[in-house]
């Protein structure tokens, strides 16, 4: 039974990560090099409010071949989850997690993507991780491709710009579905395809200096191929996985507000919202929405589609929608707005919202609106598979971290999730981003921390790697143990920095 204060009994509680941001061991266990192994930490930009500062170029890959590539590459060492997974999972269990989202590193299974046989050592590693999770009663949620792929597919095909990636991806999906069919119930085909507009290297392994096509067209072309890959993986999953398995899509959901009630501004907000919902439209409904086809035509974007693609998309629709939610966005009918549809951080500042130190507007009510909007539009369950606050934390001399601001952030978002459930939205669960500090995706830095667990490590990988419980650790544990009733305890301190 639920009452107004508690979440449903089967609600999944936990945290979310990605292989390339936690595992490290980039050249161990037979793993091949990944696109993420080339992502640099650039102190001069990463420590400011900038995001997605690294785009890897073909010239970088040539330099790597010649042994001349310079830089700091934190995703190569992550937080050493590869060796410390037991300790980390024990801490998740201590918080009461019932779910843990992670990804499988594709080049750990197929080092170049092109082998005919998978790398057994890589497969065995994930067996151990899943067994450890299940032994603690934690259901894994597994993303097949979370911002990485074998670098060889970039060198050879320029990543997802080419249809040639389809065969290796579907082979990879089939391999892990077959291997883990009895261990993993929840799957996600791709992480945030909509971020291809922000970084097509991160999202789709495309280097822009090896194509003459315009960047926006490249992003949508790569996305089209990923849609096909996703649909073919869903089809394979339906054949291989048990009937109770669930395969989802995952988008970075950004609620869009018009700056004024002027109809032109409202129309612009609608257009940007359609651009964000395009990904779920295709993967939940199985076809391209007219609004995007018109957008392509109006902007002269020539996205090549082959005969038979429509059928593939129609047959490969997903069971649920996973979302990451960090912010909302405000817009108006102004010069340039048409081009901004993929922006992560809105070009207009919403005066009603505070921002994180990285300029991300904090908008818990926007999460409730998003959950309602997705449910109203699709009527399929929604799983919040990312949400959280990246902040600079201070480790005190007595080994404590007082992260009231993080408690306030998660508290306020969970209250809105509870409201959305009361509104009638089918919300499967809440997995906050980076339950343990990890390497930032956008900036490759360590000092942008999301965790309930502090990791003693700096931006250059220096430190003991020790895991330390922050104040938010016991707070989140109490929320989970009470199925949300603890949210109604003393009011947490508002976002203070
Ligand atoms: C999401 C990504 O968009 O945002 C994660 O799926 C990422 O991989 C998260 O880490 C937070 O972004 P950042 O740049 O703060 O790490």
Short mmCIF file of C-alpha atoms and ligand atoms in Angstrom, two decimals:
data_model
loop_
_atom_site.label_atom_id
_atom_site.label_comp_id
_atom_site.label_asym_id
_atom_site.label_seq_id
_atom_site.Cartn_x
_atom_site.Cartn_y
_atom_site.Cartn_z
CA UNK A 1 0.00 0.00 0.00
CA UNK A 2 1.17 3.52 -0.63
CA UNK A 3 0.11 6.68 1.07
CA UNK A 4 0.70 10.20 -0.15
CA UNK A 5 4.13 10.33 1.52
CA UNK A 6 5.63 7.08 0.29
CA UNK A 7 6.68 5.86 -3.12
CA UNK A 8 5.29 2.61 -4.58
CA UNK A 9 6.73 -0.60 -3.14
CA UNK A 10 8.25 -1.69 -6.44
CA UNK A 11 9.83 1.73 -7.11
CA UNK A 12 13.50 1.23 -7.97
CA UNK A 13 15.97 3.32 -5.95
CA UNK A 14 19.61 3.74 -6.79
CA UNK A 15 22.31 5.46 -8.78
CA UNK A 16 23.68 5.65 -12.30
CA UNK A 17 27.12 5.55 -13.89
CA UNK A 18 28.87 4.88 -17.20
CA UNK A 19 31.78 2.51 -17.80
CA UNK A 20 34.06 5.17 -19.26
CA UNK A 21 33.58 7.44 -16.24
CA UNK A 22 34.27 4.85 -13.52
CA UNK A 23 36.06 1.70 -14.67
CA UNK A 24 39.56 2.86 -15.53
CA UNK A 25 41.81 -0.09 -16.45
CA UNK A 26 41.63 1.21 -20.00
CA UNK A 27 44.26 -1.19 -21.27
CA UNK A 28 43.61 -4.19 -19.02
CA UNK A 29 41.68 -7.38 -19.52
CA UNK A 30 42.05 -7.34 -23.29
CA UNK A 31 40.08 -4.09 -23.66
CA UNK A 32 40.55 -2.14 -26.89
CA UNK A 33 40.86 1.63 -26.99
CA UNK A 34 37.63 3.52 -26.73
CA UNK A 35 36.59 6.92 -28.10
CA UNK A 36 36.40 8.13 -24.49
CA UNK A 37 40.04 7.21 -23.86
CA UNK A 38 40.95 10.25 -25.98
CA UNK A 39 38.85 12.78 -24.04
CA UNK A 40 41.13 15.37 -22.47
CA UNK A 41 40.95 17.25 -19.21
CA UNK A 42 41.72 20.87 -20.00
CA UNK A 43 42.16 22.81 -16.76
CA UNK A 44 41.97 26.16 -18.50
CA UNK A 45 38.38 25.52 -19.57
CA UNK A 46 37.07 22.63 -17.46
CA UNK A 47 37.24 24.50 -14.17
CA UNK A 48 35.00 27.28 -15.39
CA UNK A 49 31.38 27.11 -16.42
CA UNK A 50 32.13 25.52 -19.77
CA UNK A 51 30.78 22.16 -20.78
CA UNK A 52 31.67 19.75 -23.52
CA UNK A 53 34.99 21.40 -24.08
CA UNK A 54 36.68 18.47 -25.69
CA UNK A 55 36.14 17.48 -29.26
CA UNK A 56 38.62 14.91 -30.44
CA UNK A 57 39.86 15.37 -33.98
CA UNK A 58 41.18 13.05 -36.66
CA UNK A 59 44.47 14.91 -36.24
CA UNK A 60 44.51 13.76 -32.59
CA UNK A 61 44.10 10.17 -33.69
CA UNK A 62 46.96 10.54 -36.18
CA UNK A 63 49.11 12.03 -33.42
CA UNK A 64 48.24 9.06 -31.19
CA UNK A 65 49.30 6.67 -33.95
CA UNK A 66 52.60 8.48 -34.19
CA UNK A 67 53.03 8.37 -30.39
CA UNK A 68 52.79 12.16 -30.20
CA UNK A 69 49.41 12.68 -28.54
CA UNK A 70 49.76 14.86 -25.48
CA UNK A 71 47.35 15.63 -22.70
CA UNK A 72 45.65 14.37 -19.57
CA UNK A 73 43.06 11.63 -20.18
CA UNK A 74 41.18 10.95 -16.92
CA UNK A 75 38.66 8.54 -18.43
CA UNK A 76 41.53 6.10 -18.80
CA UNK A 77 41.77 5.72 -15.04
CA UNK A 78 38.19 6.57 -13.97
CA UNK A 79 37.79 5.82 -10.28
CA UNK A 80 39.22 2.31 -10.65
CA UNK A 81 35.83 0.63 -10.35
CA UNK A 82 37.36 -2.18 -12.40
CA UNK A 83 39.36 -3.22 -9.35
CA UNK A 84 37.24 -1.77 -6.54
CA UNK A 85 33.73 -2.77 -7.68
CA UNK A 86 33.09 -5.01 -4.65
CA UNK A 87 33.77 -2.21 -2.19
CA UNK A 88 31.67 0.24 -4.21
CA UNK A 89 28.73 -2.12 -4.56
CA UNK A 90 28.84 -2.83 -0.82
CA UNK A 91 28.47 0.91 -0.21
CA UNK A 92 25.52 1.11 -2.64
CA UNK A 93 23.94 -1.79 -0.77
CA UNK A 94 24.50 0.03 2.52
CA UNK A 95 22.43 2.91 1.12
CA UNK A 96 19.70 0.41 0.28
CA UNK A 97 19.96 0.58 -3.51
CA UNK A 98 17.62 -1.71 -5.37
CA UNK A 99 18.97 -0.67 -8.76
CA UNK A 100 22.30 0.36 -10.26
CA UNK A 101 22.62 1.76 -13.75
CA UNK A 102 25.92 1.07 -15.48
CA UNK A 103 27.14 0.55 -19.01
CA UNK A 104 29.15 -2.14 -20.67
CA UNK A 105 32.31 -0.90 -22.32
CA UNK A 106 31.86 -2.02 -25.92
CA UNK A 107 35.66 -2.28 -26.58
CA UNK A 108 36.00 -4.49 -23.49
CA UNK A 109 33.82 -7.03 -25.31
CA UNK A 110 34.89 -6.38 -28.90
CA UNK A 111 38.24 -4.52 -28.71
CA UNK A 112 38.03 -3.06 -32.21
CA UNK A 113 34.38 -3.81 -32.85
CA UNK A 114 35.38 -5.99 -35.78
CA UNK A 115 36.36 -9.30 -34.16
CA UNK A 116 34.19 -12.31 -34.85
CA UNK A 117 34.57 -13.65 -31.28
CA UNK A 118 34.08 -11.61 -28.10
CA UNK A 119 36.79 -11.06 -25.50
CA UNK A 120 36.04 -13.61 -22.77
CA UNK A 121 37.95 -11.68 -20.12
CA UNK A 122 35.72 -8.67 -20.69
CA UNK A 123 32.56 -10.77 -20.51
CA UNK A 124 33.78 -12.42 -17.31
CA UNK A 125 34.33 -9.01 -15.68
CA UNK A 126 30.68 -8.03 -16.12
CA UNK A 127 29.57 -11.46 -14.90
CA UNK A 128 31.37 -10.72 -11.65
CA UNK A 129 29.85 -7.24 -11.36
CA UNK A 130 26.29 -8.46 -12.04
CA UNK A 131 26.71 -11.35 -9.61
CA UNK A 132 27.91 -8.96 -6.93
CA UNK A 133 24.95 -6.62 -7.52
CA UNK A 134 22.41 -9.43 -7.52
CA UNK A 135 23.90 -10.90 -4.34
CA UNK A 136 23.03 -7.56 -2.70
CA UNK A 137 19.53 -7.50 -4.17
CA UNK A 138 20.44 -4.74 -6.65
CA UNK A 139 18.95 -4.93 -10.16
CA UNK A 140 21.37 -3.80 -12.85
CA UNK A 141 20.13 -1.41 -15.54
CA UNK A 142 22.56 -1.71 -18.42
CA UNK A 143 23.27 0.82 -21.15
CA UNK A 144 24.79 -0.76 -24.24
CA UNK A 145 26.45 2.39 -25.49
CA UNK A 146 27.08 5.23 -23.08
CA UNK A 147 29.25 7.77 -24.86
CA UNK A 148 31.87 5.36 -26.07
CA UNK A 149 32.67 2.88 -28.81
CA UNK A 150 35.80 1.16 -30.12
CA UNK A 151 38.06 3.85 -31.54
CA UNK A 152 38.74 1.60 -34.51
CA UNK A 153 35.19 2.27 -35.70
CA UNK A 154 35.98 5.98 -35.70
CA UNK A 155 39.23 5.50 -37.56
CA UNK A 156 37.74 3.20 -40.13
CA UNK A 157 34.21 4.51 -40.64
CA UNK A 158 34.09 7.86 -38.82
CA UNK A 159 31.79 6.38 -36.21
CA UNK A 160 28.03 6.47 -36.54
CA UNK A 161 28.21 8.80 -39.52
CA UNK A 162 28.44 5.49 -41.38
CA UNK A 163 25.91 2.67 -41.51
CA UNK A 164 28.91 0.34 -41.21
CA UNK A 165 28.61 0.65 -37.42
CA UNK A 166 25.28 -1.16 -37.44
CA UNK A 167 26.65 -4.66 -37.87
CA UNK A 168 29.30 -4.41 -35.09
CA UNK A 169 26.78 -2.80 -32.72
CA UNK A 170 24.09 -5.41 -33.25
CA UNK A 171 26.69 -8.17 -32.88
CA UNK A 172 27.77 -6.61 -29.57
CA UNK A 173 24.14 -6.32 -28.41
CA UNK A 174 23.40 -9.95 -29.28
CA UNK A 175 26.52 -11.13 -27.45
CA UNK A 176 25.69 -9.40 -24.19
CA UNK A 177 21.95 -10.23 -24.38
CA UNK A 178 22.86 -13.90 -24.74
CA UNK A 179 25.49 -13.85 -22.03
CA UNK A 180 23.53 -11.90 -19.40
CA UNK A 181 19.94 -12.82 -20.24
CA UNK A 182 19.43 -14.33 -16.78
CA UNK A 183 21.20 -11.55 -14.88
CA UNK A 184 19.99 -8.29 -16.40
CA UNK A 185 16.35 -7.39 -16.77
CA UNK A 186 16.56 -3.69 -17.70
CA UNK A 187 18.46 -2.51 -20.78
CA UNK A 188 18.99 0.82 -22.52
CA UNK A 189 20.24 0.86 -26.12
CA UNK A 190 21.99 4.25 -26.20
CA UNK A 191 22.66 7.04 -23.76
CA UNK A 192 21.21 10.43 -24.74
CA UNK A 193 21.32 10.34 -28.53
CA UNK A 194 20.11 13.94 -28.45
CA UNK A 195 23.51 15.01 -27.17
CA UNK A 196 24.93 14.27 -30.63
CA UNK A 197 23.96 17.87 -31.35
CA UNK A 198 26.24 19.07 -28.59
CA UNK A 199 29.18 16.72 -29.14
CA UNK A 200 28.98 14.35 -32.05
CA UNK A 201 32.32 12.81 -31.09
CA UNK A 202 31.16 11.99 -27.58
CA UNK A 203 27.78 10.72 -28.68
CA UNK A 204 28.59 9.06 -31.96
CA UNK A 205 32.37 8.80 -32.38
CA UNK A 206 32.47 11.21 -35.34
CA UNK A 207 35.51 13.43 -35.92
CA UNK A 208 34.48 16.56 -37.76
CA UNK A 209 37.76 17.14 -39.59
CA UNK A 210 37.13 13.94 -41.58
CA UNK A 211 33.88 14.96 -43.17
CA UNK A 212 32.82 17.84 -45.40
CA UNK A 213 29.22 17.71 -44.27
CA UNK A 214 27.83 20.42 -41.97
CA UNK A 215 27.91 19.59 -38.27
CA UNK A 216 24.16 19.62 -37.70
CA UNK A 217 23.55 17.33 -40.64
CA UNK A 218 26.31 15.03 -39.37
CA UNK A 219 24.66 14.89 -35.93
CA UNK A 220 21.26 13.95 -37.36
CA UNK A 221 22.78 11.47 -39.82
CA UNK A 222 24.64 9.71 -37.00
CA UNK A 223 21.46 9.76 -34.95
CA UNK A 224 19.52 8.14 -37.77
CA UNK A 225 22.02 5.29 -37.82
CA UNK A 226 21.81 4.97 -34.04
CA UNK A 227 18.00 4.83 -34.27
CA UNK A 228 18.43 1.89 -36.63
CA UNK A 229 20.99 0.27 -34.32
CA UNK A 230 18.65 0.72 -31.38
CA UNK A 231 15.67 -0.74 -33.26
CA UNK A 232 17.70 -3.73 -34.46
CA UNK A 233 19.00 -4.31 -30.93
CA UNK A 234 15.43 -4.21 -29.60
CA UNK A 235 14.44 -6.77 -32.19
CA UNK A 236 17.37 -9.01 -31.17
CA UNK A 237 16.49 -8.51 -27.50
CA UNK A 238 12.89 -9.60 -28.04
CA UNK A 239 14.23 -12.80 -29.58
CA UNK A 240 16.94 -13.51 -27.00
CA UNK A 241 15.80 -12.08 -23.65
CA UNK A 242 13.14 -13.52 -21.33
CA UNK A 243 9.62 -12.04 -21.69
CA UNK A 244 9.92 -9.95 -18.55
CA UNK A 245 13.03 -8.11 -19.82
CA UNK A 246 12.53 -4.43 -20.64
CA UNK A 247 14.49 -2.46 -23.23
CA UNK A 248 14.33 1.31 -23.08
CA UNK A 249 15.50 4.42 -24.83
CA UNK A 250 17.18 7.23 -22.95
CA UNK A 251 17.14 10.96 -23.62
CA UNK A 252 18.46 14.03 -21.94
CA UNK A 253 15.10 15.63 -21.19
CA UNK A 254 15.11 19.40 -21.11
CA UNK A 255 11.83 21.11 -20.34
CA UNK A 256 11.44 24.19 -22.56
CA UNK A 257 9.66 27.36 -21.43
CA UNK A 258 8.70 30.36 -23.56
CA UNK A 259 10.18 33.60 -22.23
CA UNK A 260 6.83 35.37 -22.67
CA UNK A 261 3.24 34.46 -23.59
CA UNK A 262 3.78 36.03 -27.01
CA UNK A 263 2.47 33.36 -29.42
CA UNK A 264 5.69 33.47 -31.48
CA UNK A 265 7.71 32.71 -28.32
CA UNK A 266 5.34 29.90 -27.38
CA UNK A 267 5.69 28.48 -30.89
CA UNK A 268 9.47 28.61 -30.63
CA UNK A 269 9.33 26.78 -27.29
CA UNK A 270 7.08 24.18 -28.89
CA UNK A 271 9.53 23.69 -31.73
CA UNK A 272 12.44 23.21 -29.36
CA UNK A 273 10.38 20.81 -27.30
CA UNK A 274 9.52 18.84 -30.43
CA UNK A 275 13.23 18.71 -31.23
CA UNK A 276 13.90 17.24 -27.77
CA UNK A 277 11.01 14.78 -28.01
CA UNK A 278 11.99 13.74 -31.54
CA UNK A 279 14.14 10.91 -30.12
CA UNK A 280 11.36 9.40 -28.06
CA UNK A 281 8.88 9.97 -30.89
CA UNK A 282 10.97 7.78 -33.17
CA UNK A 283 11.82 5.13 -30.60
CA UNK A 284 8.47 4.88 -28.84
CA UNK A 285 6.14 5.44 -31.79
CA UNK A 286 8.39 3.96 -34.47
CA UNK A 287 8.48 6.75 -37.03
CA UNK A 288 9.84 10.22 -37.70
CA UNK A 289 7.51 13.05 -36.66
CA UNK A 290 6.52 15.50 -39.39
CA UNK A 291 7.91 18.40 -37.38
CA UNK A 292 11.46 17.07 -37.72
CA UNK A 293 11.12 16.24 -41.39
CA UNK A 294 10.04 19.82 -41.91
CA UNK A 295 12.97 21.05 -39.80
CA UNK A 296 15.39 19.07 -41.98
CA UNK A 297 13.83 20.49 -45.15
CA UNK A 298 13.73 24.09 -43.88
CA UNK A 299 17.40 23.93 -42.88
CA UNK A 300 18.65 22.08 -45.95
CA UNK A 301 19.76 19.07 -43.91
CA UNK A 302 20.15 16.06 -46.13
CA UNK A 303 19.78 13.08 -43.79
CA UNK A 304 20.16 9.98 -45.91
CA UNK A 305 17.73 7.17 -45.24
CA UNK A 306 17.61 3.85 -47.07
CA UNK A 307 14.68 1.82 -48.27
CA UNK A 308 13.53 -0.43 -45.47
CA UNK A 309 14.64 1.93 -42.68
CA UNK A 310 11.01 2.84 -41.93
CA UNK A 311 10.15 -0.80 -41.32
CA UNK A 312 13.18 -1.30 -39.05
CA UNK A 313 12.16 1.70 -36.93
CA UNK A 314 8.52 0.61 -36.79
CA UNK A 315 9.46 -2.86 -35.58
CA UNK A 316 12.02 -1.84 -32.96
CA UNK A 317 10.08 0.30 -30.51
CA UNK A 318 11.07 0.39 -26.85
CA UNK A 319 9.29 -0.65 -23.64
CA UNK A 320 10.10 2.35 -21.49
CA UNK A 321 11.64 5.83 -21.56
CA UNK A 322 14.74 6.53 -19.52
CA UNK A 323 15.52 10.18 -18.91
CA UNK A 324 18.35 12.18 -17.54
CA UNK A 325 17.05 15.42 -16.12
CA UNK A 326 19.29 18.23 -14.97
CA UNK A 327 17.69 21.48 -16.09
CA UNK A 328 15.07 23.35 -18.03
CA UNK A 329 15.64 25.82 -20.82
CA UNK A 330 14.04 29.14 -21.69
CA UNK A 331 13.64 30.44 -25.20
CA UNK A 332 12.00 33.10 -27.36
CA UNK A 333 11.49 33.79 -31.04
CA UNK A 334 14.78 35.63 -31.48
CA UNK A 335 17.57 35.56 -34.03
CA UNK A 336 19.49 32.30 -33.81
CA UNK A 337 16.94 30.47 -31.67
CA UNK A 338 16.13 28.08 -34.50
CA UNK A 339 19.69 26.87 -34.43
CA UNK A 340 19.81 26.37 -30.67
CA UNK A 341 17.55 23.36 -30.46
CA UNK A 342 20.25 21.05 -29.12
CA UNK A 343 21.71 23.36 -26.52
CA UNK A 344 22.43 21.81 -23.17
CA UNK A 345 22.54 25.09 -21.32
CA UNK A 346 19.94 27.54 -22.58
CA UNK A 347 21.08 30.74 -24.18
CA UNK A 348 18.47 32.67 -22.16
CA UNK A 349 18.65 32.94 -18.41
CA UNK A 350 15.44 32.13 -16.55
CA UNK A 351 15.25 34.77 -13.79
CA UNK A 352 13.22 32.44 -11.57
CA UNK A 353 15.88 29.76 -11.30
CA UNK A 354 19.20 29.44 -9.51
CA UNK A 355 22.12 27.93 -11.36
CA UNK A 356 24.82 25.47 -10.42
CA UNK A 357 28.44 26.67 -10.60
CA UNK A 358 28.49 25.17 -14.10
CA UNK A 359 25.59 27.38 -15.19
CA UNK A 360 22.95 24.62 -15.15
CA UNK A 361 19.54 26.03 -14.11
CA UNK A 362 18.10 24.11 -11.15
CA UNK A 363 14.41 23.36 -11.71
CA UNK A 364 12.80 20.55 -9.69
CA UNK A 365 9.26 21.51 -10.77
CA UNK A 366 10.45 21.14 -14.36
CA UNK A 367 11.04 17.45 -13.60
CA UNK A 368 7.40 17.02 -12.58
CA UNK A 369 6.31 18.82 -15.74
CA UNK A 370 8.57 16.61 -17.87
CA UNK A 371 7.32 13.40 -16.30
CA UNK A 372 3.73 14.46 -16.92
CA UNK A 373 4.49 15.54 -20.46
CA UNK A 374 6.18 12.26 -21.36
CA UNK A 375 3.38 10.22 -19.84
CA UNK A 376 0.66 12.28 -21.50
CA UNK A 377 2.34 11.92 -24.87
CA UNK A 378 3.38 8.26 -24.84
CA UNK A 379 1.69 6.38 -21.99
CA UNK A 380 4.77 4.23 -21.42
CA UNK A 381 6.62 4.04 -18.09
CA UNK A 382 9.34 6.56 -17.40
CA UNK A 383 12.54 5.76 -15.51
CA UNK A 384 14.64 8.65 -14.16
CA UNK A 385 18.06 7.19 -14.88
CA UNK A 386 20.04 10.37 -14.16
CA UNK A 387 19.56 13.48 -12.04
CA UNK A 388 21.94 15.13 -9.64
CA UNK A 389 24.11 18.04 -8.67
CA UNK A 390 27.69 18.48 -9.79
CA UNK A 391 29.46 20.60 -7.16
CA UNK A 392 32.83 21.30 -5.61
CA UNK A 393 32.96 19.38 -2.32
CA UNK A 394 35.32 19.94 0.58
CA UNK A 395 36.80 17.01 2.43
CA UNK A 396 37.20 18.15 6.05
CA UNK A 397 40.11 17.14 8.26
CA UNK A 398 37.89 14.70 10.13
CA UNK A 399 36.99 12.84 6.92
CA UNK A 400 33.54 14.36 6.53
CA UNK A 401 31.91 16.14 3.62
CA UNK A 402 29.01 18.44 4.46
CA UNK A 403 27.06 18.51 1.22
CA UNK A 404 23.77 20.05 2.34
CA UNK A 405 23.41 21.62 -1.10
CA UNK A 406 23.32 18.15 -2.69
CA UNK A 407 20.78 16.92 -0.15
CA UNK A 408 18.62 19.95 -0.96
CA UNK A 409 18.89 19.31 -4.70
CA UNK A 410 17.97 15.64 -4.57
CA UNK A 411 15.29 16.29 -1.95
CA UNK A 412 13.56 18.89 -4.08
CA UNK A 413 13.63 16.71 -7.18
CA UNK A 414 12.36 13.64 -5.36
CA UNK A 415 9.46 15.63 -3.91
CA UNK A 416 8.48 16.50 -7.48
CA UNK A 417 8.83 12.88 -8.59
CA UNK A 418 6.44 11.93 -5.82
CA UNK A 419 4.02 14.61 -7.03
CA UNK A 420 4.25 13.26 -10.57
CA UNK A 421 3.41 9.77 -9.34
CA UNK A 422 0.40 11.25 -7.54
CA UNK A 423 -0.49 12.92 -10.87
CA UNK A 424 -0.77 9.41 -12.31
CA UNK A 425 2.56 9.09 -14.10
CA UNK A 426 4.05 5.57 -14.16
CA UNK A 427 7.55 6.25 -12.82
CA UNK A 428 9.67 3.10 -12.59
CA UNK A 429 12.45 4.44 -10.44
CA UNK A 430 15.05 7.04 -9.63
CA UNK A 431 18.76 6.47 -10.19
CA UNK A 432 20.67 9.61 -9.38
CA UNK A 433 23.76 10.41 -11.39
CA UNK A 434 27.15 9.50 -9.99
CA UNK A 435 26.22 8.05 -6.56
CA UNK A 436 29.97 7.81 -6.17
CA UNK A 437 32.19 10.65 -7.45
CA UNK A 438 33.33 9.95 -10.98
CA UNK A 439 34.98 11.59 -13.98
CA UNK A 440 32.80 14.30 -15.51
CA UNK A 441 31.57 13.49 -18.97
CA UNK A 442 31.59 17.04 -20.26
CA UNK A 443 34.81 18.33 -18.76
CA UNK A 444 36.73 15.15 -17.84
CA UNK A 445 37.39 16.61 -14.42
CA UNK A 446 37.14 14.88 -11.05
CA UNK A 447 36.39 18.02 -9.07
CA UNK A 448 32.82 18.27 -10.41
CA UNK A 449 31.42 15.79 -7.94
CA UNK A 450 27.95 14.23 -7.86
CA UNK A 451 28.41 11.46 -5.32
CA UNK A 452 27.01 10.45 -1.98
CA UNK A 453 30.42 8.79 -1.70
CA UNK A 454 33.53 10.95 -1.93
CA UNK A 455 36.51 9.55 -3.82
CA UNK A 456 39.88 10.85 -2.69
CA UNK A 457 41.31 11.62 -6.10
CA UNK A 458 42.11 14.82 -7.98
CA UNK A 459 41.82 15.92 -11.59
CA UNK A 460 45.13 14.28 -12.44
CA UNK A 461 44.28 10.95 -10.86
CA UNK A 462 46.37 11.66 -7.76
CA UNK A 463 45.12 10.61 -4.32
CA UNK A 464 44.50 7.49 -2.29
CA UNK A 465 41.26 6.59 -4.07
CA UNK A 466 39.69 6.09 -0.64
CA UNK A 467 35.88 6.06 -0.49
CA UNK A 468 34.35 8.36 2.17
CA UNK A 469 30.67 8.69 3.05
CA UNK A 470 29.37 12.27 2.62
CA UNK A 471 26.48 13.65 4.70
CA UNK A 472 24.18 12.92 1.76
CA UNK A 473 25.01 9.20 2.09
CA UNK A 474 23.01 8.65 5.27
CA UNK A 475 20.32 11.08 4.11
CA UNK A 476 19.72 9.12 0.89
CA UNK A 477 19.84 5.84 2.85
CA UNK A 478 17.06 7.13 5.13
CA UNK A 479 14.98 8.29 2.18
CA UNK A 480 15.23 4.88 0.56
CA UNK A 481 14.59 3.00 3.81
CA UNK A 482 11.44 5.03 4.44
CA UNK A 483 10.34 4.80 0.77
CA UNK A 484 10.41 8.56 0.62
CA UNK A 485 8.66 9.39 3.90
CA UNK A 486 11.93 10.88 5.22
CA UNK A 487 11.60 13.61 2.59
CA UNK A 488 9.11 15.20 4.93
CA UNK A 489 11.68 15.51 7.71
CA UNK A 490 13.30 18.83 8.60
CA UNK A 491 13.61 21.12 5.59
CA UNK A 492 17.08 20.82 4.05
CA UNK A 493 19.25 23.86 3.47
CA UNK A 494 18.58 25.35 0.04
CA UNK A 495 21.16 25.16 -2.77
CA UNK A 496 23.77 27.36 -1.17
CA UNK A 497 26.45 27.71 -3.82
C1 LIG B 1 24.65 13.16 -18.74
C2 LIG B 1 25.54 12.02 -19.17
O1 LIG B 1 24.28 13.93 -19.82
O2 LIG B 1 25.21 14.09 -17.88
C3 LIG B 1 26.57 11.60 -18.15
O3 LIG B 1 24.78 10.91 -19.56
C4 LIG B 1 27.18 12.84 -17.53
O4 LIG B 1 27.51 10.76 -18.76
C5 LIG B 1 26.09 13.65 -16.87
O5 LIG B 1 28.23 12.58 -16.65
C6 LIG B 1 26.58 14.88 -16.14
O6 LIG B 1 27.38 15.65 -17.00
P1 LIG B 1 28.83 16.12 -16.56
O7 LIG B 1 29.38 16.81 -17.74
O8 LIG B 1 28.63 17.00 -15.39
O9 LIG B 1 29.58 14.88 -16.22
#
